[in-house]
Coordinates of C-alpha atoms in Angstrom, one line a residue:
M270 CA 0.4 0.1 -0.3
I271 CA 1.2 3.3 -0.9
S272 CA 1.2 5.8 2.0
I273 CA 0.2 9.7 2.0
E274 CA 3.4 10.3 2.6
E275 CA 5.1 8.9 -0.4
L276 CA 2.8 10.6 -3.0
T277 CA 4.2 13.0 -5.3
A278 CA 3.5 15.1 -8.2
T279 CA 5.5 14.0 -10.5
Q280 CA 4.2 10.7 -10.5
A281 CA 2.3 8.5 -12.2
Y282 CA -0.4 6.2 -10.7
Q283 CA -2.7 3.4 -11.4
F284 CA -5.8 1.7 -10.0
H285 CA -6.2 -2.1 -9.4
G286 CA -9.7 -2.8 -9.9
D287 CA -12.4 -0.5 -9.8
V288 CA -12.5 2.8 -7.4
N289 CA -15.6 5.4 -6.8
L290 CA -14.1 8.9 -7.6
Y291 CA -15.9 12.1 -6.5
N292 CA -17.0 15.3 -7.2
S293 CA -15.7 17.2 -4.1
C294 CA -13.4 16.4 -1.3
E295 CA -16.4 15.9 0.8
T296 CA -16.6 12.4 -1.2
Q297 CA -20.3 12.4 -0.9
E298 CA -21.5 12.4 -4.5
L299 CA -19.9 10.3 -7.3
A300 CA -18.5 12.1 -10.5
T301 CA -16.7 9.0 -11.8
Q302 CA -15.0 5.7 -11.4
G303 CA -11.6 4.6 -12.1
A304 CA -12.1 1.4 -14.0
G305 CA -9.2 -1.3 -14.0
D306 CA -6.0 -0.5 -14.4
R307 CA -6.5 3.3 -15.3
Q308 CA -3.4 5.9 -14.5
F309 CA -3.9 9.7 -13.0
H310 CA -1.3 12.1 -11.0
L311 CA -1.9 14.1 -8.1
L312 CA -3.3 17.7 -8.9
G313 CA -2.5 18.9 -5.2
S314 CA -2.5 18.2 -1.4
P315 CA -4.9 16.3 0.7
Q316 CA -7.8 17.9 1.7
N317 CA -10.8 16.4 4.2
N318 CA -10.2 13.1 3.5
A319 CA -9.6 13.4 -0.4
L320 CA -6.8 13.8 -2.9
P321 CA -7.5 15.7 -5.9
I322 CA -6.5 13.9 -9.1
L323 CA -6.5 14.0 -12.9
L324 CA -7.3 11.0 -14.8
S325 CA -5.3 10.2 -17.4
E326 CA -6.8 9.0 -20.4
D327 CA -9.8 11.5 -20.5
D328 CA -8.2 15.0 -18.4
Y329 CA -10.9 14.4 -15.8
S330 CA -10.3 16.1 -12.8
C331 CA -12.1 14.5 -9.3
W332 CA -11.4 13.2 -6.0
L333 CA -9.7 9.9 -4.7
S334 CA -10.9 9.2 -0.8
L335 CA -7.8 8.8 1.0
D336 CA -9.9 5.4 2.0
D337 CA -9.1 4.0 -1.0
L338 CA -5.4 4.4 -1.6
D339 CA -4.8 0.4 -0.8
K340 CA -6.3 0.6 -4.6
I341 CA -3.5 2.4 -6.3
D342 CA -0.4 1.4 -7.4
L343 CA 2.9 3.1 -8.8
A344 CA 2.2 2.9 -12.7
L345 CA 5.1 1.0 -14.6
A346 CA 5.2 3.5 -17.1
P347 CA 3.1 6.7 -18.3
Y348 CA 0.4 6.6 -20.3
Q349 CA 0.8 7.4 -23.7
P350 CA -2.1 8.1 -26.1
R351 CA -2.5 6.5 -29.6
P352 CA -4.4 8.6 -32.2
V353 CA -7.3 6.4 -33.7
S354 CA -8.2 7.2 -36.9
R355 CA -12.3 7.9 -38.0
A356 CA -11.5 4.8 -40.4
E357 CA -10.7 2.7 -37.1
I358 CA -13.6 4.1 -35.4
E359 CA -15.8 2.8 -38.0
K360 CA -14.3 -0.6 -38.0
R361 CA -15.2 -0.8 -34.6
S362 CA -18.5 0.3 -34.3
D363 CA -20.0 -2.9 -34.3
R364 CA -18.2 -3.8 -31.0
I365 CA -18.9 -0.5 -29.7
I366 CA -23.0 -1.3 -30.1
A367 CA -22.6 -4.7 -28.7
Y368 CA -20.9 -3.3 -25.6
T369 CA -24.0 -1.3 -24.8
Q370 CA -26.6 -4.0 -25.6
D371 CA -24.5 -6.7 -23.8
A372 CA -24.5 -4.0 -20.7
M373 CA -28.1 -3.6 -21.3
N374 CA -29.1 -7.6 -20.8
Q375 CA -27.6 -7.8 -17.7
P376 CA -29.3 -6.7 -14.8
N377 CA -28.5 -2.9 -14.0
H378 CA -29.8 0.2 -12.8
Y379 CA -28.8 4.2 -13.5
L380 CA -26.2 5.3 -11.4
W381 CA -25.0 8.7 -11.3
G382 CA -21.2 8.9 -12.0
G383 CA -21.2 5.0 -13.0
T384 CA -18.3 3.8 -15.7
V385 CA -18.1 0.2 -14.7
P386 CA -20.4 -2.5 -15.1
P387 CA -23.2 -3.1 -14.5
N388 CA -24.3 0.3 -13.7
Y389 CA -23.7 3.3 -15.8
D390 CA -24.9 6.9 -16.1
C391 CA -25.8 8.0 -19.9
S392 CA -22.0 9.4 -20.8
G393 CA -20.4 7.2 -18.5
L394 CA -21.7 4.3 -20.5
M395 CA -20.8 5.8 -24.2
Q396 CA -17.3 6.2 -22.3
A397 CA -17.1 2.5 -21.3
A398 CA -18.2 1.5 -24.6
F399 CA -15.6 3.4 -26.7
A400 CA -13.0 2.5 -24.2
S401 CA -13.7 -1.2 -25.0
V402 CA -12.2 -1.2 -28.0
G403 CA -9.5 1.0 -27.3
I404 CA -10.9 4.5 -28.2
W405 CA -10.7 7.4 -25.5
I406 CA -13.7 10.2 -25.4
P407 CA -14.3 12.4 -22.9
R408 CA -16.1 11.9 -19.5
D409 CA -19.2 14.1 -19.5
S410 CA -22.0 14.4 -22.1
Y411 CA -21.4 18.2 -22.9
Q412 CA -18.1 17.3 -23.2
Q413 CA -19.0 14.5 -25.2
H414 CA -21.2 17.2 -27.8
N415 CA -18.5 19.3 -27.8
F416 CA -16.0 16.4 -29.0
T417 CA -17.8 15.4 -31.9
Q418 CA -18.3 16.6 -35.1
P419 CA -22.1 17.9 -35.7
I420 CA -24.1 16.1 -38.3
A421 CA -27.5 16.0 -39.3
I422 CA -29.9 13.2 -37.9
Q423 CA -30.5 11.9 -41.2
E424 CA -26.4 11.6 -41.9
A425 CA -26.6 9.9 -38.8
Q426 CA -25.1 6.2 -38.7
P427 CA -24.7 3.1 -36.2
G428 CA -22.3 4.2 -33.4
D429 CA -22.7 8.0 -33.9
L430 CA -23.8 9.8 -30.5
L431 CA -27.3 11.6 -29.6
F432 CA -27.6 14.6 -27.4
F433 CA -30.2 15.6 -25.3
S434 CA -31.3 19.0 -23.5
S435 CA -33.9 20.7 -21.7
G436 CA -31.7 23.9 -21.8
K437 CA -28.0 24.4 -21.7
P438 CA -25.3 22.6 -21.8
I439 CA -25.9 19.2 -22.6
T440 CA -27.4 16.8 -20.0
H441 CA -27.9 13.2 -21.8
V442 CA -26.1 11.3 -24.6
A443 CA -27.1 8.1 -26.2
L444 CA -25.7 6.0 -28.8
Y445 CA -27.5 5.8 -32.1
L446 CA -28.4 2.2 -33.6
G447 CA -29.9 3.1 -36.8
N448 CA -33.6 3.3 -37.9
N449 CA -34.4 6.1 -35.6
H450 CA -33.4 3.8 -32.4
Y451 CA -31.0 4.5 -30.1
I452 CA -29.6 3.0 -26.8
H453 CA -28.9 4.9 -23.5
S454 CA -29.0 4.8 -20.1
S455 CA -31.5 6.8 -18.7
G456 CA -32.5 7.8 -14.8
K457 CA -35.4 6.9 -12.8
D458 CA -37.7 10.3 -13.0
R459 CA -37.6 10.7 -16.7
G460 CA -36.4 7.4 -17.8
R461 CA -35.9 3.7 -17.7
N462 CA -33.3 3.7 -14.5
G463 CA -31.0 1.8 -16.5
I464 CA -30.3 0.7 -20.1
G465 CA -32.7 0.4 -22.7
I466 CA -33.6 1.5 -26.4
D467 CA -35.7 3.8 -27.3
T468 CA -36.4 5.8 -30.8
L469 CA -37.0 9.3 -31.8
A470 CA -40.1 8.6 -33.9
S471 CA -42.5 6.8 -31.2
E472 CA -46.0 8.4 -30.7
S473 CA -47.0 6.3 -28.1
D474 CA -44.1 5.4 -25.6
P475 CA -43.9 8.5 -23.0
I476 CA -39.7 8.0 -22.4
S477 CA -39.4 8.1 -25.8
Q478 CA -41.7 11.0 -26.3
Y479 CA -39.9 12.9 -23.4
Y480 CA -36.5 12.7 -25.0
A481 CA -37.6 13.0 -28.4
Q482 CA -38.8 16.7 -27.4
I483 CA -35.3 17.4 -25.8
F484 CA -33.2 16.1 -28.9
C485 CA -30.6 18.5 -29.6
G486 CA -28.6 16.8 -32.4
A487 CA -26.2 13.9 -33.7
G488 CA -22.3 14.2 -33.4
R489 CA -19.6 11.9 -34.9
I490 CA -16.8 11.1 -33.1
V491 CA -13.7 11.5 -35.9
A492 CA -10.9 10.6 -34.0
G493 CA -9.9 9.2 -30.3
Y494 CA -9.3 12.1 -27.4
I495 CA -5.8 12.8 -26.8
S496 CA -4.8 13.6 -23.5
T497 CA -2.9 16.7 -22.4
G498 CA -2.3 15.8 -19.0
N499 CA -4.2 19.5 -17.8
P500 CA -7.2 19.6 -16.1
E501 CA -9.7 22.2 -17.8
A502 CA -9.9 24.6 -14.8
Q503 CA -8.7 25.7 -12.1
F504 CA -9.5 23.0 -9.3
E505 CA -10.5 23.5 -5.7
C506 CA -12.7 22.0 -3.3
P507 CA -16.0 22.0 -3.9
I508 CA -16.4 21.5 -7.3
S509 CA -19.4 21.0 -9.4
V510 CA -19.1 18.0 -12.1
N511 CA -22.0 17.6 -15.0
S512 CA -22.2 14.1 -16.1

C-alpha cells in the first residue's frame, strides 16, 4: 500500500480494480469511477479525506478518497495516448454497439457517475463502450458533445452519438443504432432507471416522447481523445461536475 507521505505530483499512479471517484473533497457524490488499471496523477494536496487527481486518459479531474489508497499502485510506465482515426472507429462501431447491448442485458440501474459494469450514467456508458475497443472520449455528456463533429440526424450512422437537453449545456447522450433507434442509460424520473432502447419517432411511448422533445442533435466521433495532461479549470474543493 502507498502511504500519503509517499505520494508525489511528478509520479504517475494507476488503480488496481474499480475505484469510486468523487466530485468534491467531501466524497459524498460520485463523479466517475476508475476502472481496471486507469492512470492518474495528483493535482494538489489532500483536503478533508480526499486527494485531487487528474485521470490520464481523458483529463478528468475528480477526488480520490484516502480510504482507497490501498487500491492504487505506481504506474509501471506513464500513459501514452495513441491516435485513433475515423476509419479505425468505423471498423470498431459494431463492437461499441455490442458492448452497450451486452450491458443492457445484464441487471442494471442508472448510477450517476457510473462508468463500470453493471451500472452507468448516460455518458459513462458511452465512454465505457468506446474505451472497450481502445478509443477514449471525454467523460461528461457536454464534453462529448463538444468533442464530436456535428451532423444532421438524417446523416447519422450506427455508432454516432445523440444529444439531449432541455436547456444548456447538454445533459444527456445516447448511442445511435439506426432507424431512429438509440440505446442509452436513463434515470429514474425521466427514463428507464437503466439501459434501454428508445426511438426518436415514437408517438406512444412516454419515455421516447420525452427524449424526442429535448433532442438537440447528433455528433460523430472522428478521432480518439488525446490527453494533454491538464485539467479544464482551476481545481478547488468543492467542485461541481455535470455527468
